PDB file of C-alpha atoms in Angstrom:
ATOM      1  CA  MET A   1     116.028-133.006 -51.301  1.00  0.00           C
ATOM      2  CA  SER A   2     117.000-133.938 -54.935  1.00  0.00           C
ATOM      3  CA  ASP A   3     120.998-134.205 -55.440  1.00  0.00           C
ATOM      4  CA  ASP A   4     120.548-131.503 -58.346  1.00  0.00           C
ATOM      5  CA  TYR A   5     118.980-129.128 -55.829  1.00  0.00           C
ATOM      6  CA  ALA A   6     121.544-129.867 -53.186  1.00  0.00           C
ATOM      7  CA  PHE A   7     124.163-128.958 -55.890  1.00  0.00           C
ATOM      8  CA  ASP A   8     122.302-126.029 -56.745  1.00  0.00           C
ATOM      9  CA  ALA A   9     122.229-124.993 -52.834  1.00  0.00           C
ATOM     10  CA  GLN A  10     126.220-125.426 -52.666  1.00  0.00           C
ATOM     11  CA  VAL A  11     126.734-123.259 -55.711  1.00  0.00           C
ATOM     12  CA  LEU A  12     124.422-120.356 -54.372  1.00  0.00           C
ATOM     13  CA  ASN A  13     125.990-120.502 -51.074  1.00  0.00           C
ATOM     14  CA  GLY A  14     129.247-120.704 -52.674  1.00  0.00           C
ATOM     15  CA  LEU A  15     128.703-117.769 -54.627  1.00  0.00           C
ATOM     16  CA  VAL A  16     127.354-115.399 -52.083  1.00  0.00           C
ATOM     17  CA  ARG A  17     130.873-116.535 -50.247  1.00  0.00           C
ATOM     18  CA  SER A  18     133.041-115.652 -53.033  1.00  0.00           C
ATOM     19  CA  ALA A  19     131.623-111.683 -53.178  1.00  0.00           C
ATOM     20  CA  SER A  20     134.098-109.298 -52.042  1.00  0.00           C
ATOM     21  CA  VAL A  21     131.439-106.793 -51.997  1.00  0.00           C
ATOM     22  CA  ILE A  22     127.567-107.190 -51.430  1.00  0.00           C
ATOM     23  CA  ARG A  23     125.301-104.144 -52.300  1.00  0.00           C
ATOM     24  CA  VAL A  24     121.777-104.089 -50.771  1.00  0.00           C
ATOM     25  CA  TYR A  25     118.947-102.499 -52.841  1.00  0.00           C
ATOM     26  CA  ASP A  26     115.446-101.511 -52.072  1.00  0.00           C
ATOM     27  CA  ARG A  27     112.496-102.448 -54.310  1.00  0.00           C
ATOM     28  CA  GLY A  28     113.590-106.140 -55.123  1.00  0.00           C
ATOM     29  CA  ALA A  29     115.190-106.835 -58.621  1.00  0.00           C
ATOM     30  CA  SER A  30     113.805-107.456 -62.183  1.00  0.00           C
ATOM     31  CA  GLY A  31     115.484-110.422 -63.880  1.00  0.00           C
ATOM     32  CA  SER A  32     119.582-109.700 -63.234  1.00  0.00           C
ATOM     33  CA  ARG A  33     119.121-106.113 -62.230  1.00  0.00           C
ATOM     34  CA  PRO A  34     118.142-104.773 -59.028  1.00  0.00           C
ATOM     35  CA  ARG A  35     115.392-102.254 -59.653  1.00  0.00           C
ATOM     36  CA  ASP A  36     116.702 -99.334 -57.753  1.00  0.00           C
ATOM     37  CA  VAL A  37     119.838 -97.369 -59.281  1.00  0.00           C
ATOM     38  CA  GLU A  38     121.258 -96.440 -55.728  1.00  0.00           C
ATOM     39  CA  PRO A  39     122.262 -99.146 -53.201  1.00  0.00           C
ATOM     40  CA  VAL A  40     120.955 -98.614 -49.491  1.00  0.00           C
ATOM     41  CA  LEU A  41     123.721-100.449 -47.945  1.00  0.00           C
ATOM     42  CA  THR A  42     127.289-101.645 -49.285  1.00  0.00           C
ATOM     43  CA  ILE A  43     129.288-104.358 -47.408  1.00  0.00           C
ATOM     44  CA  SER A  44     132.844-104.822 -48.112  1.00  0.00           C
ATOM     45  CA  ASP A  45     134.653-105.565 -44.766  1.00  0.00           C
ATOM     46  CA  ARG A  46     135.368-109.593 -44.621  1.00  0.00           C
ATOM     47  CA  THR A  47     134.099-110.014 -41.454  1.00  0.00           C
ATOM     48  CA  GLU A  48     130.701-108.654 -42.202  1.00  0.00           C
ATOM     49  CA  LEU A  49     130.567-110.298 -45.783  1.00  0.00           C
ATOM     50  CA  ASP A  50     131.040-113.733 -44.178  1.00  0.00           C
ATOM     51  CA  GLU A  51     128.410-112.892 -41.488  1.00  0.00           C
ATOM     52  CA  LEU A  52     125.972-111.644 -44.093  1.00  0.00           C
ATOM     53  CA  ALA A  53     126.809-114.847 -46.573  1.00  0.00           C
ATOM     54  CA  ARG A  54     125.680-117.026 -43.640  1.00  0.00           C
ATOM     55  CA  LEU A  55     122.541-114.956 -43.009  1.00  0.00           C
ATOM     56  CA  LEU A  56     121.893-115.498 -46.774  1.00  0.00           C
ATOM     57  CA  GLU A  57     122.327-119.399 -46.847  1.00  0.00           C
ATOM     58  CA  ASP A  58     119.224-121.350 -48.016  1.00  0.00           C
ATOM     59  CA  SER A  59     117.771-124.236 -46.351  1.00  0.00           C
ATOM     60  CA  ARG A  60     115.381-125.538 -49.164  1.00  0.00           C
ATOM     61  CA  SER A  61     113.613-124.998 -52.393  1.00  0.00           C
ATOM     62  CA  THR A  62     110.011-123.697 -52.027  1.00  0.00           C
ATOM     63  CA  GLY A  63     109.060-125.168 -55.609  1.00  0.00           C
ATOM     64  CA  MET A  64     107.542-122.048 -56.757  1.00  0.00           C
ATOM     65  CA  GLU A  65     107.824-118.404 -57.267  1.00  0.00           C
ATOM     66  CA  CYS A  66     105.325-115.655 -55.821  1.00  0.00           C
ATOM     67  CA  MET A  67     104.193-113.086 -58.632  1.00  0.00           C
ATOM     68  CA  CYS A  68     106.322-109.760 -57.240  1.00  0.00           C
ATOM     69  CA  LEU A  69     109.578-108.549 -57.872  1.00  0.00           C
ATOM     70  CA  GLY A  70     110.577-108.903 -54.454  1.00  0.00           C
ATOM     71  CA  ASP A  71     111.252-106.277 -51.501  1.00  0.00           C
ATOM     72  CA  SER A  72     114.946-106.023 -51.898  1.00  0.00           C
ATOM     73  CA  ALA A  73     118.195-107.112 -53.781  1.00  0.00           C
ATOM     74  CA  PHE A  74     121.484-108.081 -52.900  1.00  0.00           C
ATOM     75  CA  GLU A  75     124.127-107.383 -56.060  1.00  0.00           C
ATOM     76  CA  LEU A  76     127.264-109.673 -55.540  1.00  0.00           C
ATOM     77  CA  LEU A  77     130.514-107.936 -56.873  1.00  0.00           C
ATOM     78  CA  ASP A  78     133.795-109.611 -57.247  1.00  0.00           C
ATOM     79  CA  HIS A  79     137.396-108.035 -56.001  1.00  0.00           C
ATOM     80  CA  GLU A  80     137.237-105.789 -59.355  1.00  0.00           C
ATOM     81  CA  GLY A  81     133.931-104.687 -58.995  1.00  0.00           C
ATOM     82  CA  THR A  82     132.393-106.745 -61.731  1.00  0.00           C
ATOM     83  CA  ALA A  83     128.817-107.946 -60.891  1.00  0.00           C
ATOM     84  CA  ILE A  84     128.759-111.770 -60.544  1.00  0.00           C
ATOM     85  CA  ASP A  85     124.935-111.985 -59.662  1.00  0.00           C
ATOM     86  CA  VAL A  86     121.859-110.355 -58.378  1.00  0.00           C
ATOM     87  CA  LEU A  87     119.479-112.277 -55.497  1.00  0.00           C
ATOM     88  CA  GLY A  88     116.017-111.102 -55.008  1.00  0.00           C
ATOM     89  CA  TRP A  89     115.008-111.036 -51.535  1.00  0.00           C
ATOM     90  CA  HIS A  90     111.237-111.522 -51.063  1.00  0.00           C
ATOM     91  CA  HIS A  91     108.811-111.145 -48.292  1.00  0.00           C
ATOM     92  CA  GLY A  92     112.023-111.212 -45.704  1.00  0.00           C
ATOM     93  CA  SER A  93     112.001-115.120 -46.042  1.00  0.00           C
ATOM     94  CA  THR A  94     113.105-116.237 -49.662  1.00  0.00           C
ATOM     95  CA  LEU A  95     115.794-115.651 -52.244  1.00  0.00           C
ATOM     96  CA  ARG A  96     114.945-115.682 -55.804  1.00  0.00           C
ATOM     97  CA  TRP A  97     118.224-116.708 -57.968  1.00  0.00           C
ATOM     98  CA  GLN A  98     118.013-116.985 -61.915  1.00  0.00           C
ATOM     99  CA  GLY A  99     120.190-120.054 -61.445  1.00  0.00           C
ATOM    100  CA  SER A 100     117.570-122.201 -59.334  1.00  0.00           C
ATOM    101  CA  PRO A 101     115.718-124.649 -61.417  1.00  0.00           C
ATOM    102  CA  ASP A 102     113.194-125.237 -58.982  1.00  0.00           C
ATOM    103  CA  GLY A 103     111.643-121.751 -58.194  1.00  0.00           C
ATOM    104  CA  ASP A 104     112.513-119.205 -54.941  1.00  0.00           C
ATOM    105  CA  VAL A 105     114.827-120.670 -52.281  1.00  0.00           C
ATOM    106  CA  GLU A 106     113.911-120.159 -48.447  1.00  0.00           C
ATOM    107  CA  LEU A 107     116.444-118.393 -46.167  1.00  0.00           C
ATOM    108  CA  ALA A 108     117.854-120.345 -43.134  1.00  0.00           C
ATOM    109  CA  HIS A 109     117.917-117.525 -41.115  1.00  0.00           C
ATOM    110  CA  GLY A 110     115.271-115.132 -42.707  1.00  0.00           C
ATOM    111  CA  PRO A 111     114.406-113.582 -39.383  1.00  0.00           C
ATOM    112  CA  GLU A 112     118.204-112.935 -38.039  1.00  0.00           C
ATOM    113  CA  LEU A 113     118.925-111.599 -41.549  1.00  0.00           C
ATOM    114  CA  ILE A 114     116.056-108.767 -41.082  1.00  0.00           C
ATOM    115  CA  THR A 115     117.359-108.143 -37.742  1.00  0.00           C
ATOM    116  CA  TRP A 116     120.993-107.820 -38.966  1.00  0.00           C
ATOM    117  CA  MET A 117     119.422-105.518 -41.712  1.00  0.00           C
ATOM    118  CA  ALA A 118     117.848-102.970 -39.307  1.00  0.00           C
ATOM    119  CA  ALA A 119     120.937-103.169 -37.126  1.00  0.00           C
ATOM    120  CA  HIS A 120     122.909-101.665 -40.163  1.00  0.00           C
ATOM    121  CA  GLY A 121     120.577 -98.886 -40.919  1.00  0.00           C
ATOM    122  CA  TYR A 122     118.299-100.695 -43.445  1.00  0.00           C
ATOM    123  CA  THR A 123     115.035-100.858 -41.553  1.00  0.00           C
ATOM    124  CA  HIS A 124     112.546-101.418 -44.545  1.00  0.00           C
ATOM    125  CA  PRO A 125     112.488-105.083 -44.362  1.00  0.00           C
ATOM    126  CA  ALA A 126     111.456-105.302 -40.613  1.00  0.00           C
ATOM    127  CA  GLU A 127     108.948-102.318 -41.232  1.00  0.00           C
ATOM    128  CA  ARG A 128     107.323-104.566 -43.678  1.00  0.00           C
ATOM    129  CA  VAL A 129     107.146-107.485 -41.540  1.00  0.00           C
ATOM    130  CA  ASP A 130     105.575-105.178 -39.172  1.00  0.00           C
ATOM    131  CA  ARG A 131     103.035-104.053 -41.622  1.00  0.00           C
ATOM    132  CA  ARG A 132     102.306-107.744 -42.699  1.00  0.00           C
ATOM    133  CA  GLU A 133     101.917-108.812 -39.110  1.00  0.00           C
ATOM    134  CA  GLN A 134      99.581-105.835 -38.402  1.00  0.00           C
ATOM    135  CA  GLN A 135      97.605-106.715 -41.779  1.00  0.00           C
ATOM    136  CA  ARG A 136      97.232-110.395 -40.567  1.00  0.00           C
ATOM    137  CA  ARG A 137      95.905-109.245 -37.123  1.00  0.00           C
ATOM    138  CA  ASP A 138      93.568-107.100 -38.838  1.00  0.00           C
ATOM    139  CA  GLN A 139      92.438-109.817 -40.820  1.00  0.00           C
ATOM    140  CA  ALA A 140      92.192-111.910 -38.069  1.00  0.00           C
ATOM    141  CA  ARG A 141      89.783-109.554 -36.051  1.00  0.00           C
ATOM    142  CA  ALA A 142      87.724-108.728 -39.073  1.00  0.00           C
ATOM    143  CA  VAL A 143      86.951-112.719 -39.366  1.00  0.00           C
ATOM    144  CA  GLU A 144      86.263-112.679 -35.694  1.00  0.00           C
ATOM    145  CA  SER A 145      83.639-109.356 -36.204  1.00  0.00           C
ATOM    146  CA  TRP A 146      82.189-111.164 -38.730  1.00  0.00           C
ATOM    147  CA  SER A 147      81.884-114.466 -37.106  1.00  0.00           C
ATOM    148  CA  VAL A 148      80.347-112.906 -34.012  1.00  0.00           C
ATOM    149  CA  ALA A 149      77.474-111.255 -36.317  1.00  0.00           C
ATOM    150  CA  ALA A 150      76.390-114.450 -37.930  1.00  0.00           C
ATOM    151  CA  PRO A 151      73.148-115.534 -36.868  1.00  0.00           C
ATOM    152  CA  GLU A 152      73.715-118.488 -34.385  1.00  0.00           C
ATOM    153  CA  ALA A 153      71.980-121.024 -36.579  1.00  0.00           C
ATOM    154  CA  VAL A 154      74.612-121.029 -39.336  1.00  0.00           C
ATOM    155  CA  ARG A 155      77.571-119.988 -37.156  1.00  0.00           C
ATOM    156  CA  ALA A 156      78.271-123.787 -37.056  1.00  0.00           C
ATOM    157  CA  GLU A 157      78.841-123.502 -40.677  1.00  0.00           C
ATOM    158  CA  ILE A 158      81.667-120.911 -40.462  1.00  0.00           C
ATOM    159  CA  PRO A 159      84.700-122.920 -41.037  1.00  0.00           C
ATOM    160  CA  ARG A 160      82.780-124.790 -43.879  1.00  0.00           C
ATOM    161  CA  ILE A 161      82.343-121.016 -45.408  1.00  0.00           C
ATOM    162  CA  LEU A 162      85.958-120.033 -44.876  1.00  0.00           C
ATOM    163  CA  ALA A 163      87.193-123.228 -46.726  1.00  0.00           C
ATOM    164  CA  GLU A 164      84.750-123.668 -49.389  1.00  0.00           C
ATOM    165  CA  ALA A 165      83.793-119.931 -50.375  1.00  0.00           C
ATOM    166  CA  ALA A 166      87.174-118.302 -51.699  1.00  0.00           C
ATOM    167  CA  TRP A 167      85.527-117.855 -55.153  1.00  0.00           C
ATOM    168  CA  GLY A 168      82.085-117.459 -54.016  1.00  0.00           C
ATOM    169  CA  LEU A 169      79.457-119.250 -52.068  1.00  0.00           C
ATOM    170  CA  PRO A 170      79.006-122.633 -53.470  1.00  0.00           C
ATOM    171  CA  GLU A 171      75.385-123.439 -54.324  1.00  0.00           C
ATOM    172  CA  ARG A 172      75.078-126.625 -52.064  1.00  0.00           C
ATOM    173  CA  LEU A 173      76.433-124.951 -49.257  1.00  0.00           C
ATOM    174  CA  ALA A 174      74.127-121.971 -49.565  1.00  0.00           C
ATOM    175  CA  ASP A 175      71.057-124.333 -49.528  1.00  0.00           C
ATOM    176  CA  ASP A 176      72.422-125.645 -46.281  1.00  0.00           C
ATOM    177  CA  LEU A 177      72.833-122.462 -44.766  1.00  0.00           C
ATOM    178  CA  ALA A 178      69.127-121.068 -46.091  1.00  0.00           C
ATOM    179  CA  ARG A 179      67.613-124.393 -44.856  1.00  0.00           C
ATOM    180  CA  SER A 180      69.249-123.613 -41.223  1.00  0.00           C
ATOM    181  CA  LEU A 181      68.314-120.160 -41.515  1.00  0.00           C
ATOM    182  CA  ALA A 182      64.543-120.752 -42.082  1.00  0.00           C
ATOM    183  CA  GLU A 183      64.499-123.505 -39.801  1.00  0.00           C
ATOM    184  CA  ALA A 184      65.534-120.699 -37.045  1.00  0.00           C
ATOM    185  CA  TYR A 185      63.607-117.901 -38.698  1.00  0.00           C
ATOM    186  CA  PRO A 186      60.466-119.053 -40.359  1.00  0.00           C
ATOM    187  CA  GLY A 187      59.411-115.443 -41.473  1.00  0.00           C
ATOM    188  CA  GLU A 188      61.355-113.727 -44.443  1.00  0.00           C
ATOM    189  CA  LEU A 189      61.408-110.273 -42.174  1.00  0.00           C
ATOM    190  CA  ASP A 190      63.295-112.234 -39.564  1.00  0.00           C
ATOM    191  CA  GLN A 191      65.816-113.935 -42.006  1.00  0.00           C
ATOM    192  CA  ALA A 192      66.228-110.476 -43.609  1.00  0.00           C
ATOM    193  CA  LEU A 193      67.280-108.933 -40.215  1.00  0.00           C
ATOM    194  CA  ALA A 194      69.416-111.702 -39.309  1.00  0.00           C
ATOM    195  CA  LEU A 195      71.360-111.756 -42.455  1.00  0.00           C
ATOM    196  CA  LEU A 196      71.524-107.708 -42.685  1.00  0.00           C
ATOM    197  CA  ARG A 197      73.327-107.956 -39.135  1.00  0.00           C
ATOM    198  CA  TRP A 198      75.689-110.557 -40.290  1.00  0.00           C
ATOM    199  CA  ARG A 199      76.424-108.522 -43.335  1.00  0.00           C
ATOM    200  CA  SER A 200      77.661-105.811 -40.721  1.00  0.00           C
ATOM    201  CA  GLY A 201      80.560-107.859 -39.565  1.00  0.00           C
ATOM    202  CA  GLY A 202      84.010-108.131 -41.012  1.00  0.00           C
ATOM    203  CA  THR A 203      85.783-105.563 -43.259  1.00  0.00           C
ATOM    204  CA  GLY A 204      82.584-104.275 -44.837  1.00  0.00           C
ATOM    205  CA  ARG A 205      84.381-103.154 -48.135  1.00  0.00           C
ATOM    206  CA  TYR A 206      82.089-102.891 -51.294  1.00  0.00           C
ATOM    207  CA  SER A 207      84.627-104.187 -53.537  1.00  0.00           C
ATOM    208  CA  GLY A 208      83.069-107.890 -52.629  1.00  0.00           C
ATOM    209  CA  TYR A 209      86.285-108.831 -50.925  1.00  0.00           C
ATOM    210  CA  PRO A 210      87.135-110.597 -48.507  1.00  0.00           C
ATOM    211  CA  VAL A 211      84.723-113.100 -50.588  1.00  0.00           C
ATOM    212  CA  HIS A 212      83.584-115.167 -47.422  1.00  0.00           C
ATOM    213  CA  GLU A 213      81.948-111.735 -46.020  1.00  0.00           C
ATOM    214  CA  GLY A 214      79.538-112.402 -49.317  1.00  0.00           C
ATOM    215  CA  ALA A 215      77.955-115.059 -47.631  1.00  0.00           C
ATOM    216  CA  ALA A 216      75.037-112.890 -46.156  1.00  0.00           C
ATOM    217  CA  THR A 217      74.388-111.335 -49.507  1.00  0.00           C
ATOM    218  CA  THR A 218      74.002-114.532 -51.242  1.00  0.00           C
ATOM    219  CA  LEU A 219      71.354-115.566 -48.934  1.00  0.00           C
ATOM    220  CA  LEU A 220      69.683-111.871 -49.470  1.00  0.00           C
ATOM    221  CA  GLU A 221      69.225-112.606 -52.579  1.00  0.00           C
ATOM    222  CA  ARG A 222      67.024-115.155 -52.339  1.00  0.00           C
ATOM    223  CA  LEU A 223      64.705-113.334 -50.544  1.00  0.00           C
ATOM    224  CA  PRO A 224      62.369-110.720 -51.954  1.00  0.00           C
ATOM    225  CA  LEU A 225      63.593-107.229 -51.892  1.00  0.00           C
ATOM    226  CA  GLN A 226      60.638-105.857 -50.667  1.00  0.00           C
ATOM    227  CA  ALA A 227      61.012-108.098 -47.379  1.00  0.00           C
ATOM    228  CA  VAL A 228      64.402-106.251 -46.877  1.00  0.00           C
ATOM    229  CA  PHE A 229      63.249-102.955 -46.789  1.00  0.00           C
ATOM    230  CA  THR A 230      60.119-103.923 -44.768  1.00  0.00           C
ATOM    231  CA  ALA A 231      62.305-105.427 -42.243  1.00  0.00           C
ATOM    232  CA  LEU A 232      64.448-102.380 -42.306  1.00  0.00           C
ATOM    233  CA  ALA A 233      61.494-100.112 -41.262  1.00  0.00           C
ATOM    234  CA  GLY A 234      60.905-101.906 -38.428  1.00  0.00           C
ATOM    235  CA  VAL A 235      64.226-101.183 -36.874  1.00  0.00           C
ATOM    236  CA  ARG A 236      66.169 -97.629 -35.588  1.00  0.00           C
ATOM    237  CA  ALA A 237      68.741 -96.558 -37.709  1.00  0.00           C
ATOM    238  CA  THR A 238      71.536 -97.312 -35.072  1.00  0.00           C
ATOM    239  CA  ASP A 239      70.569-101.257 -35.563  1.00  0.00           C
ATOM    240  CA  PRO A 240      73.618-102.936 -37.246  1.00  0.00           C
ATOM    241  CA  ALA A 241      70.872-104.144 -39.757  1.00  0.00           C
ATOM    242  CA  TRP A 242      71.096-100.684 -41.129  1.00  0.00           C
ATOM    243  CA  SER A 243      75.057-100.869 -41.553  1.00  0.00           C
ATOM    244  CA  GLY A 244      74.438-104.138 -43.337  1.00  0.00           C
ATOM    245  CA  ALA A 245      72.114-102.956 -45.689  1.00  0.00           C
ATOM    246  CA  VAL A 246      74.695-100.353 -46.807  1.00  0.00           C
ATOM    247  CA  ARG A 247      77.095-103.138 -47.796  1.00  0.00           C
ATOM    248  CA  TYR A 248      74.146-105.018 -49.235  1.00  0.00           C
ATOM    249  CA  LEU A 249      72.380-102.302 -51.163  1.00  0.00           C
ATOM    250  CA  LEU A 250      75.292-100.254 -52.085  1.00  0.00           C
ATOM    251  CA  ALA A 251      78.137-102.942 -52.523  1.00  0.00           C
ATOM    252  CA  TRP A 252      79.506-102.943 -56.301  1.00  0.00           C
ATOM    253  CA  ARG A 253      77.810-105.480 -58.576  1.00  0.00           C
ATOM    254  CA  PRO A 254      77.231-105.701 -62.465  1.00  0.00           C
ATOM    255  CA  LYS A 255      74.476-103.608 -63.474  1.00  0.00           C
ATOM    256  CA  ASP A 256      74.198-101.563 -60.297  1.00  0.00           C
ATOM    257  CA  ILE A 257      71.306 -99.472 -61.347  1.00  0.00           C
ATOM    258  CA  VAL A 258      69.070-102.490 -61.481  1.00  0.00           C
ATOM    259  CA  LEU A 259      69.017-102.681 -57.680  1.00  0.00           C
ATOM    260  CA  LEU A 260      69.695 -99.276 -56.874  1.00  0.00           C
ATOM    261  CA  ARG A 261      66.423 -97.885 -58.845  1.00  0.00           C
ATOM    262  CA  ARG A 262      64.318-100.326 -56.803  1.00  0.00           C
ATOM    263  CA  ILE A 263      65.305 -98.211 -53.203  1.00  0.00           C
ATOM    264  CA  PRO A 264      62.829 -96.537 -51.872  1.00  0.00           C
ATOM    265  CA  GLU A 265      63.354 -92.770 -51.190  1.00  0.00           C
ATOM    266  CA  SER A 266      62.828 -93.500 -47.669  1.00  0.00           C
ATOM    267  CA  VAL A 267      65.438 -95.942 -47.199  1.00  0.00           C
ATOM    268  CA  TRP A 268      67.929 -93.581 -49.071  1.00  0.00           C
ATOM    269  CA  SER A 269      67.282 -91.111 -46.615  1.00  0.00           C
ATOM    270  CA  VAL A 270      68.221 -93.486 -43.609  1.00  0.00           C
ATOM    271  CA  LEU A 271      71.282 -94.949 -45.543  1.00  0.00           C
ATOM    272  CA  ALA A 272      72.648 -91.339 -46.217  1.00  0.00           C
ATOM    273  CA  GLN A 273      72.666 -90.907 -42.202  1.00  0.00           C
ATOM    274  CA  VAL A 274      74.316 -94.353 -41.741  1.00  0.00           C
ATOM    275  CA  VAL A 275      76.960 -93.747 -44.055  1.00  0.00           C
ATOM    276  CA  HIS A 276      77.750 -90.572 -42.563  1.00  0.00           C
ATOM    277  CA  ASP A 277      78.823 -92.297 -39.171  1.00  0.00           C
ATOM    278  CA  GLU A 278      80.597 -95.049 -40.679  1.00  0.00           C
ATOM    279  CA  ALA A 279      84.258 -95.235 -39.639  1.00  0.00           C
ATOM    280  CA  ASP A 280      85.062 -96.470 -43.324  1.00  0.00           C
ATOM    281  CA  SER A 281      84.654 -92.946 -45.249  1.00  0.00           C
ATOM    282  CA  THR A 282      84.904 -94.703 -48.830  1.00  0.00           C
ATOM    283  CA  TRP A 283      81.080 -95.735 -47.860  1.00  0.00           C
ATOM    284  CA  ALA A 284      80.010 -92.014 -48.120  1.00  0.00           C
ATOM    285  CA  ASP A 285      81.810 -91.616 -51.285  1.00  0.00           C
ATOM    286  CA  ARG A 286      79.767 -94.853 -52.571  1.00  0.00           C
ATOM    287  CA  TYR A 287      76.552 -93.683 -51.580  1.00  0.00           C
ATOM    288  CA  ALA A 288      77.431 -90.714 -53.741  1.00  0.00           C
ATOM    289  CA  THR A 289      78.059 -92.469 -56.630  1.00  0.00           C
ATOM    290  CA  CYS A 290      74.728 -94.989 -56.220  1.00  0.00           C
ATOM    291  CA  TYR A 291      72.573 -92.161 -55.608  1.00  0.00           C
ATOM    292  CA  ARG A 292      73.862 -89.961 -58.691  1.00  0.00           C
ATOM    293  CA  GLN A 293      73.143 -93.037 -60.935  1.00  0.00           C
ATOM    294  CA  VAL A 294      69.427 -93.039 -59.782  1.00  0.00           C
ATOM    295  CA  GLU A 295      69.283 -89.458 -59.979  1.00  0.00           C
ATOM    296  CA  HIS A 296      70.788 -89.534 -63.590  1.00  0.00           C
ATOM    297  CA  ALA A 297      68.276 -92.815 -64.408  1.00  0.00           C
ATOM    298  CA  ARG A 298      65.396 -90.911 -63.166  1.00  0.00           C
ATOM    299  CA  ALA A 299      66.366 -87.708 -65.302  1.00  0.00           C
ATOM    300  CA  ARG A 300      66.735 -90.100 -68.352  1.00  0.00           C
ATOM    301  CA  ARG A 301      63.167 -91.731 -67.450  1.00  0.00           C
ATOM    302  CA  GLN A 302      61.509 -87.950 -67.206  1.00  0.00           C
ATOM    303  CA  ARG A 303      63.466 -86.803 -70.556  1.00  0.00           C
ATOM    304  CA  ALA A 304      61.798 -89.915 -72.365  1.00  0.00           C
ATOM    305  CA  ARG A 305      58.047 -89.434 -70.701  1.00  0.00           C
ATOM    306  CA  ARG A 306      58.332 -85.749 -72.124  1.00  0.00           C
ATOM    307  CA  ARG A 307      59.334 -86.639 -75.304  1.00  0.00           C
ATOM    308  CA  PHE A 308      57.014 -89.539 -75.520  1.00  0.00           C
ATOM    309  CA  ARG A 309      54.146 -86.990 -74.432  1.00  0.00           C
ATOM    310  CA  SER A 310      54.989 -84.260 -77.193  1.00  0.00           C
ATOM    311  CA  GLY A 311      55.298 -86.691 -79.854  1.00  0.00           C
TER     312      GLY A 311
END
């Protein structure tokens, strides 16, 4: 820790201890102002102020600032009620102080501060932590679901995909995966089914995020689309391949209509059944949007043909 930063830490800790009143606000701070008008908590008892000051002690600089405005804010006031400074509280673990030259600072007692706030009736920080923990658990379950759905031939490459595919599947990695897949499944139809079943795992969002879930899509795009339709024709609608087909065929992509127009009506019919049974209801909305695009394109073509014939 540099001497400059040690001095900043002493100044910040001393600043907090000098406050005669500390107001706590929800929704963080923008610059030197709390974002909310009314405080959720006001601390003026000297004993409690000293305990809160201890909990607000920082341990080190993070060397960076997160992009948000924080979850809560602490307004420090002197004995006359004049504002001394405002500290933003981010993610239950860091403070943003305008006087820090080196980014946000890490709290030495973050979890204890959250518990103290909840004991004083301000439960939002604890609730946010619980939500983030739930999100982490959900993400871990989604990664596990996606990993288990992967063809055994490429499962050993899962750590590599997670490490390298943050912005899309690198071509060299895609080549390696395609080669392993082709060795295990020489036929295109078997490859298509294996990839569609893989695409059924994970969160299944049509936005394309998390990006690693698109690995199967990248490999499917290397196969003839007709191979995908033929493979699907050989399995029941309850096969996970159809759930993967929903995610592959109806996922958002630039110029959606180019692929959507090539989907046979027989495939649209089964997709309608599958999206109806999906736990995520947004897929039914996505299906309706995609099918509407196809119907509009068909209507335009029919109008164009009629004009051509009448001309």
